CSV table of C-alpha atoms and ligand atoms in Angstrom, one decimal:
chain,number,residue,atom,x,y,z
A,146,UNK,CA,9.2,11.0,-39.8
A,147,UNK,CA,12.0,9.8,-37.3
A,148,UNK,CA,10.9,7.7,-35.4
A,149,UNK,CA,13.1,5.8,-32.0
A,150,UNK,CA,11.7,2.7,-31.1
A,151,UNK,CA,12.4,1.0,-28.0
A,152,UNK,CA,12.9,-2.7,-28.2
A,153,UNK,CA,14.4,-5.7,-26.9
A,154,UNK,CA,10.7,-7.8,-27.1
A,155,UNK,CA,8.6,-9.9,-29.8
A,156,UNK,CA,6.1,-6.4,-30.5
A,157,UNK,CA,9.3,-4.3,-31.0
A,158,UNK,CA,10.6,-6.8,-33.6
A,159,UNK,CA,7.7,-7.1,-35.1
A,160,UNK,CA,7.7,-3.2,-35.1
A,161,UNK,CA,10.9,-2.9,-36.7
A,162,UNK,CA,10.1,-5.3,-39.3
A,163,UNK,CA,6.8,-3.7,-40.4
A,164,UNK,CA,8.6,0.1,-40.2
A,165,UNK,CA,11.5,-0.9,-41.9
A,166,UNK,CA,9.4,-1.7,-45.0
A,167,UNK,CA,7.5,1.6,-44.6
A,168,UNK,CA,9.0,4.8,-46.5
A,169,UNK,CA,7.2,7.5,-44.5
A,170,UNK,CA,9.7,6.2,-41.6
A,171,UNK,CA,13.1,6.7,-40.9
A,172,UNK,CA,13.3,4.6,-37.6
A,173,UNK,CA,16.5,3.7,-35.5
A,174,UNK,CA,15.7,0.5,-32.7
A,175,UNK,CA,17.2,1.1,-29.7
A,176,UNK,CA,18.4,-2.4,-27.4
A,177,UNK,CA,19.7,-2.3,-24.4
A,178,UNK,CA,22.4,-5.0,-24.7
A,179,UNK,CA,21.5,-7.1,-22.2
A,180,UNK,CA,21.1,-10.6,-24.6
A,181,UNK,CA,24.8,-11.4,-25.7
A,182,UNK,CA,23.6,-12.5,-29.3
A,183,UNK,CA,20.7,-10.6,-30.0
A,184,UNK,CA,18.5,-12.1,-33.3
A,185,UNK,CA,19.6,-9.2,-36.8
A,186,UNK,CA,17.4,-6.4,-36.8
A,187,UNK,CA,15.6,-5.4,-40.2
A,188,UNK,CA,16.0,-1.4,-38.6
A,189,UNK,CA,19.5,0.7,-37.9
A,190,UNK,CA,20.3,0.1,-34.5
A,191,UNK,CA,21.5,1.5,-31.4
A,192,UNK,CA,22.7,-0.3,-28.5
A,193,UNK,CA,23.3,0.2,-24.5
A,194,UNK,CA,21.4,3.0,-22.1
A,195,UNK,CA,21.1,6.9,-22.8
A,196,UNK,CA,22.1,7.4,-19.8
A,197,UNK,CA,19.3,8.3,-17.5
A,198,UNK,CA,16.5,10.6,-18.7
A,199,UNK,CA,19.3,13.7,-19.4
A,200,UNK,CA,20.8,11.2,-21.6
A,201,UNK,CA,17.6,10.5,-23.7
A,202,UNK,CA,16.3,13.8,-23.6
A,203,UNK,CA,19.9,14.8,-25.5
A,204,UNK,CA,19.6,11.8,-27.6
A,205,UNK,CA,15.8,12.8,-28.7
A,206,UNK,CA,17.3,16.5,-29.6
A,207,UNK,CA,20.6,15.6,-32.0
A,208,UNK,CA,18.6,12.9,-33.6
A,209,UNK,CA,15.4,15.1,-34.1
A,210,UNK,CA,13.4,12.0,-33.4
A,211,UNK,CA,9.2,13.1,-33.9
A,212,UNK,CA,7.9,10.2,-32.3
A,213,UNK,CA,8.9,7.5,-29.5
A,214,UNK,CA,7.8,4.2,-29.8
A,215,UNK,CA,8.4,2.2,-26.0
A,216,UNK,CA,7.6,-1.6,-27.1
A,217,UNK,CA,10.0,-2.8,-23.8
A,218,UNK,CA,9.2,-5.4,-21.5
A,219,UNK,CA,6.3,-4.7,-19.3
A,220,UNK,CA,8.9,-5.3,-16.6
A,221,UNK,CA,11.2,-3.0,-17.7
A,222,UNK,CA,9.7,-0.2,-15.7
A,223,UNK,CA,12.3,2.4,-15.4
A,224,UNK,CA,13.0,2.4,-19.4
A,225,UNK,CA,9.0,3.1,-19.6
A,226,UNK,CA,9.4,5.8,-16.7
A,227,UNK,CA,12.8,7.6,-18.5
A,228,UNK,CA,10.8,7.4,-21.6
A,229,UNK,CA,7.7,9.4,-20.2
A,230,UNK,CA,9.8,11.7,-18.9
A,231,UNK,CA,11.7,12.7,-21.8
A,232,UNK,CA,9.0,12.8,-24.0
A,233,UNK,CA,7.8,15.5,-22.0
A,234,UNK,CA,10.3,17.5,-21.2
A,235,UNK,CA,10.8,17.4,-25.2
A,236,UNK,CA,7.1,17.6,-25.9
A,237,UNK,CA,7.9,14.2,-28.3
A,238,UNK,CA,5.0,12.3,-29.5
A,239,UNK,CA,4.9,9.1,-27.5
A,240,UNK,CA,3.0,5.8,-26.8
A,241,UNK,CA,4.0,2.8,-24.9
A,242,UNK,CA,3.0,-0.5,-26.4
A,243,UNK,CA,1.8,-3.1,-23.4
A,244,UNK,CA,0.8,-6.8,-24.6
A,245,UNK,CA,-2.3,-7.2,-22.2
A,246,UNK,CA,-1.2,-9.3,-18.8
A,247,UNK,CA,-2.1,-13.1,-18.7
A,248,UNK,CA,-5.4,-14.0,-16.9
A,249,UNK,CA,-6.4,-16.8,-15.0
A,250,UNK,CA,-9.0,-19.1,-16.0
A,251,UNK,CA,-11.6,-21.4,-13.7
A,252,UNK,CA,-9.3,-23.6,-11.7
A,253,UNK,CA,-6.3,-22.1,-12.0
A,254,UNK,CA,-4.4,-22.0,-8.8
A,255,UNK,CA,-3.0,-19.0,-9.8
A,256,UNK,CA,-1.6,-16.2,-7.0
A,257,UNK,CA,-0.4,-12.8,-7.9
A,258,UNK,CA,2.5,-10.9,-5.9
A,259,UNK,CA,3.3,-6.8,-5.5
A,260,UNK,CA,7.1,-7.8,-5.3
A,261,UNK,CA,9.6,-11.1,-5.5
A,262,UNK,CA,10.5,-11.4,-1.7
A,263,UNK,CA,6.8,-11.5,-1.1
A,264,UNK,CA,6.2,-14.3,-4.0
A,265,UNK,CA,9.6,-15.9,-2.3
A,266,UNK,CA,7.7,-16.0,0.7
A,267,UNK,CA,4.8,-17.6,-0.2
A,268,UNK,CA,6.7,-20.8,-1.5
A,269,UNK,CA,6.6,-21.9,2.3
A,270,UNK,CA,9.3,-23.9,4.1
A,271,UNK,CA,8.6,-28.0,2.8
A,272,UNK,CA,11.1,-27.9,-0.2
A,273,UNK,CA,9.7,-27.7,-3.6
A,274,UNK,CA,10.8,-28.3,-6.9
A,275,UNK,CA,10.1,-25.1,-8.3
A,276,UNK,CA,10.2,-23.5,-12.7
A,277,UNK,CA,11.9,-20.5,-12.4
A,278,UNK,CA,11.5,-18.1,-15.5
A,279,UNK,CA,12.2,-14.7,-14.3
A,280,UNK,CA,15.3,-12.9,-15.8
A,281,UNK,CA,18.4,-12.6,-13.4
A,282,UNK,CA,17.0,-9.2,-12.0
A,283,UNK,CA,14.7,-11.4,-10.0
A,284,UNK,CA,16.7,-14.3,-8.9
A,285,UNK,CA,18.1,-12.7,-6.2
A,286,UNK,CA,15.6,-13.1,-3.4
A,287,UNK,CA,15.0,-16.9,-4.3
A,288,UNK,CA,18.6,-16.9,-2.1
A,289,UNK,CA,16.5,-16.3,0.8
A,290,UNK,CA,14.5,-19.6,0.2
A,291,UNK,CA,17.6,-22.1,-0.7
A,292,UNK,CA,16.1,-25.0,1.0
A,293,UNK,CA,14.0,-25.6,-2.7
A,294,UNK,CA,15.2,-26.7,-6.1
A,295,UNK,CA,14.9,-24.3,-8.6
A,296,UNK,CA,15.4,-25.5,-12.5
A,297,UNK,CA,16.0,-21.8,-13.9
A,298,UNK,CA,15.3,-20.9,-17.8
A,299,UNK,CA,16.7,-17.6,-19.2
A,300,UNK,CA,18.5,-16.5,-22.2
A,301,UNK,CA,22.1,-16.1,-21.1
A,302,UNK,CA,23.2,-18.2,-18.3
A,303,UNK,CA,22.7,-15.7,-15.2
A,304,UNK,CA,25.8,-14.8,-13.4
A,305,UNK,CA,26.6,-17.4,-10.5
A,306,UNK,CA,26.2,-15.1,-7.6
A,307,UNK,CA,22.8,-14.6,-7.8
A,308,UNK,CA,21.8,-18.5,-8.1
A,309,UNK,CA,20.1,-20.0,-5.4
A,310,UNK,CA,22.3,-23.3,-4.4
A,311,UNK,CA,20.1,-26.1,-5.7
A,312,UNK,CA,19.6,-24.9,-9.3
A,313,UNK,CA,19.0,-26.3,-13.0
A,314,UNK,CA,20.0,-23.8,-15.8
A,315,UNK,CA,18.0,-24.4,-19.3
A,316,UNK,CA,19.4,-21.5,-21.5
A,317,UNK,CA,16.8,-21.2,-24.2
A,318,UNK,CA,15.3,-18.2,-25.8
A,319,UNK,CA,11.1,-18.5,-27.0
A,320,UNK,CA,8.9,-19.0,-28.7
A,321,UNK,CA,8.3,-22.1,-26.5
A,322,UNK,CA,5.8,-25.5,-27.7
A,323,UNK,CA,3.2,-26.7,-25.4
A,324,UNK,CA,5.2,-30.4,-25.8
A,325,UNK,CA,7.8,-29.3,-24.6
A,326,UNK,CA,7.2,-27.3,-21.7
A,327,UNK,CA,5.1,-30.5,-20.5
A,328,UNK,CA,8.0,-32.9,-21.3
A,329,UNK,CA,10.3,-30.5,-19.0
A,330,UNK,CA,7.7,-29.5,-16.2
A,331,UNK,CA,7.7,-33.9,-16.4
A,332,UNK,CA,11.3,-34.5,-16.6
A,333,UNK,CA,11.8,-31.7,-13.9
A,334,UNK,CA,9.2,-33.2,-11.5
A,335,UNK,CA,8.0,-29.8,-11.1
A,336,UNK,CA,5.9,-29.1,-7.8
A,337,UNK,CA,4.9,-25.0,-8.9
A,338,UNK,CA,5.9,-22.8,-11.5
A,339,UNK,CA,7.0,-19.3,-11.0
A,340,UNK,CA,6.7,-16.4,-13.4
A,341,UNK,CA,6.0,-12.9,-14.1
A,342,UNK,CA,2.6,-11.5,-15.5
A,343,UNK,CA,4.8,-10.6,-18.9
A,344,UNK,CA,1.7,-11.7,-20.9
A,345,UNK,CA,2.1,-12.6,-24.9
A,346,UNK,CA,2.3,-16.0,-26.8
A,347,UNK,CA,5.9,-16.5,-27.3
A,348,UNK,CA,5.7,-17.8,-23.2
A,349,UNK,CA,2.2,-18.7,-22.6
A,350,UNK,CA,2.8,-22.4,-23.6
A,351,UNK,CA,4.0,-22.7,-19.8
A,352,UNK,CA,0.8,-20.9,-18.4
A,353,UNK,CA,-1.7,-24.0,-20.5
A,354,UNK,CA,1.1,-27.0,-19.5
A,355,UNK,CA,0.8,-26.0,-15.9
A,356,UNK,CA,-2.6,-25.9,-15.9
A,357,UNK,CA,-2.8,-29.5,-18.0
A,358,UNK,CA,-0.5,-31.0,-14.9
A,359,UNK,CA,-2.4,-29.1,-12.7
A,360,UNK,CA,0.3,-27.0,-11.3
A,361,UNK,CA,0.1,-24.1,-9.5
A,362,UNK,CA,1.8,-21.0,-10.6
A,363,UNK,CA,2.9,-17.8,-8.8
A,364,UNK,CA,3.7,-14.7,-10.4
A,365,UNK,CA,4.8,-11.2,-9.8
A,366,UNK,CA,2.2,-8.6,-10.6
A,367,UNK,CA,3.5,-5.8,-13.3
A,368,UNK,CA,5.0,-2.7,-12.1
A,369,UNK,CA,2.6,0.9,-12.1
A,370,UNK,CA,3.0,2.8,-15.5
A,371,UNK,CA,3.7,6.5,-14.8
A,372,UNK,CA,0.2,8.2,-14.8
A,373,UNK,CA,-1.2,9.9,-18.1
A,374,UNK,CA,1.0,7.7,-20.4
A,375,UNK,CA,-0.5,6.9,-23.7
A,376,UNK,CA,-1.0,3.0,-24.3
A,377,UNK,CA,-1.9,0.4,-26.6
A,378,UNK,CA,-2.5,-3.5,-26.6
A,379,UNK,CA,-1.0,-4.3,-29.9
A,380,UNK,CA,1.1,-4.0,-33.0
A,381,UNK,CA,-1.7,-2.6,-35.3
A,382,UNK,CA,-2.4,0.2,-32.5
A,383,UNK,CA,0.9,1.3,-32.6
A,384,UNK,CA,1.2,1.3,-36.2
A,385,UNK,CA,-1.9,2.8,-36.5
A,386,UNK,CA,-1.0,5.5,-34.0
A,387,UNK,CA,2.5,5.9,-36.2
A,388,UNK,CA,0.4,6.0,-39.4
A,389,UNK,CA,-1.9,9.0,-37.9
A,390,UNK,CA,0.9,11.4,-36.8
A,391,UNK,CA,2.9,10.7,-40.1
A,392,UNK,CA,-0.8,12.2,-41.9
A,393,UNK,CA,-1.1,15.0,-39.8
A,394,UNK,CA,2.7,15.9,-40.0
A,395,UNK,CA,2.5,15.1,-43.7
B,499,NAP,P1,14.9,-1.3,-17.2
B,499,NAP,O1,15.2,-1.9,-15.9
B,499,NAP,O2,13.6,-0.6,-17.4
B,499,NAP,O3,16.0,-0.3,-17.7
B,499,NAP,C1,17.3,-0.2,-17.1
B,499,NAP,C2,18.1,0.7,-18.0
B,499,NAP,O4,18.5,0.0,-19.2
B,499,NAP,C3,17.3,1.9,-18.5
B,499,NAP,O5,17.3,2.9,-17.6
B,499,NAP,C4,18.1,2.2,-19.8
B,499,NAP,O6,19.4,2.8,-19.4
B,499,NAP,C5,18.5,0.9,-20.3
B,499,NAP,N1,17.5,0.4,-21.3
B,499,NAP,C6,16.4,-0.4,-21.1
B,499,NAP,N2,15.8,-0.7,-22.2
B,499,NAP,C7,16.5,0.0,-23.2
B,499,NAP,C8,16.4,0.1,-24.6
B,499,NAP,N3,15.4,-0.6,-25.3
B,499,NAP,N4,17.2,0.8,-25.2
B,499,NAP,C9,18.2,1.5,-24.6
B,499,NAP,N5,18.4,1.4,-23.3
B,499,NAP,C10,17.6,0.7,-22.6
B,499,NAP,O7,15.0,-2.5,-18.3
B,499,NAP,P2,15.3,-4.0,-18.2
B,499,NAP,O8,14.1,-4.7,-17.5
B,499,NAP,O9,16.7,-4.2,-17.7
B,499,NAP,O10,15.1,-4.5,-19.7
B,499,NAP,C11,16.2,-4.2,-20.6
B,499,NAP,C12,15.8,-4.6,-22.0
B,499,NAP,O11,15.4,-6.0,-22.0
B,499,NAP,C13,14.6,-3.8,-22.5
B,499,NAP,O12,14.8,-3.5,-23.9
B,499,NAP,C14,13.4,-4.8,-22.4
B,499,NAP,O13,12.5,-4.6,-23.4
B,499,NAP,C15,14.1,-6.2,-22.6
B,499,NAP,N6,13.5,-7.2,-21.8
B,499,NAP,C16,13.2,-7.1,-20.5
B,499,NAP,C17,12.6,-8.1,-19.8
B,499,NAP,C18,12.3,-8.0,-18.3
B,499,NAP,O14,11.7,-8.9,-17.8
B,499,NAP,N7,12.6,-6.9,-17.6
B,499,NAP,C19,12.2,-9.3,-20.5
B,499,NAP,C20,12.5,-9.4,-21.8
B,499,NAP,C21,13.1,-8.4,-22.5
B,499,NAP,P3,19.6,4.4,-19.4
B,499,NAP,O15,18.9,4.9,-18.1
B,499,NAP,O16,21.1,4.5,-19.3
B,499,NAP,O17,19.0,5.0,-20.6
């Protein structure tokens, strides 16, 4: 079965790796080429945008793909809404994989916001020192707030236009220690922590360090899924949803 799996996040790897080792499945992993040096891939690989839904929908066609896997980012909305769109218009078998959002516990002082100028907002006007981990398609609005320091972690340096003036860069890429994100939430001085709801354990190590300093954390709510869309929590779903349609074909 030809399968397209889109990537670029721990579950896709993990998909890749488990497919890859799975002769029932000839799978390509798509990336969009937004990491500079992305980690080998155990799966052929193809990398960079289709080109809007038209552009997927042609891709699904020449490469006779029988099943789409989306394992993207839960922020990375309009891949997920492309997706849905061509799997219908090509009547392709898909599911989206979604790791289930992070969840406050008793005394968190969590707060979650609809979109980042509204989070921005919220920070208030006596400067803070404030953990940014966002990815650069957020950044921009903290502009509008430059009277707080932000220490900003990401993968690739983002480019300098969208930093707010008083920033930290920390390049680093996950899985992140609990140590270590209190020994920088400490070095940092950190007054509040500010996130998205990405969910998974390769960045929750912040979420327990914040609550051990008892910081409080803002974050941005996930985007809407298009309506009707097929979903699972995990890995095993979505390999147990692969192994099902590979019977039935079979
Ligand atoms: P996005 O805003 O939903 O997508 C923008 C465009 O990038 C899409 O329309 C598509 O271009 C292309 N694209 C996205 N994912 C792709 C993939 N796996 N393969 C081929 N093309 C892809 O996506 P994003 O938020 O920029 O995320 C880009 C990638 O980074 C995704 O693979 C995602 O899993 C990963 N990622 C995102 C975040 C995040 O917070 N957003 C965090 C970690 C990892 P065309 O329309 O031309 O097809």
């Amino acid at each position: 079965m030809r399968v397209l799996l889109l990537g670029g996040t721990t579950e896709g790897a993990a998909l890749a790796r488990a497919l890859a080792g799975d002769a029932r499945f000839q799978a390509t992993l798509s990336l969009a080429g937004v990491t500079r040096s992305p980690r080998p891939q155990p799966l052929p690989t193809r990398i960079g945008g289709f080109g809007g839904v038209e552009g997927l929908v042609r891709y699904l066609h020449e490469a006779g793909i029988e099943a789409l896997l989306d394992a993207t980012h839960p922020f990375a909305a309009q891949m997920t809404r492309h997706a849905a769109a061509a799997a219908q218009a090509t009547a392709t078998p898909l599911l989206r994989l979604d790791r289930p959002a992070w969840c406050a516990q008793p005394g968190d002082d969590w707060r979650e916001y609809a979109d980042m100028p509204a989070l921005v907002e919220s920070l208030g006007e006596t400067p803070k020192r404030i953990f940014l981990t966002i990815g650069r398609k957020e950044l921009a609005p903290f502009r509008a707030a430059p009277w707080h320091h932000y220490v900003i972690r990401s993968v690739d340096p983002p480019p300098p236009e969208l930093l707010p003036p008083d920033a930290t860069l920390v390049t680093a890429t996950g899985p992140f220690a609990l140590d270590d994100e209190l020994a920088l939430l400490r070095d940092h001085r950190i007054d509040l922590l500010a996130t998205k709801n990405s969910g998974g354990a390769a960045t929750a190590a912040k979420l327990e360090a914040a609550r051990r300093l008892g910081l409080p954390l803002r974050l941005l709510a996930r985007p809407a899924r298009p309506a009707g869309l097929a979903v699972v929590g995990d890995v095993a779903g979505a390999l147990a949803w692969l192994h099902g349609l590979a019977e039935r074909g079979a």
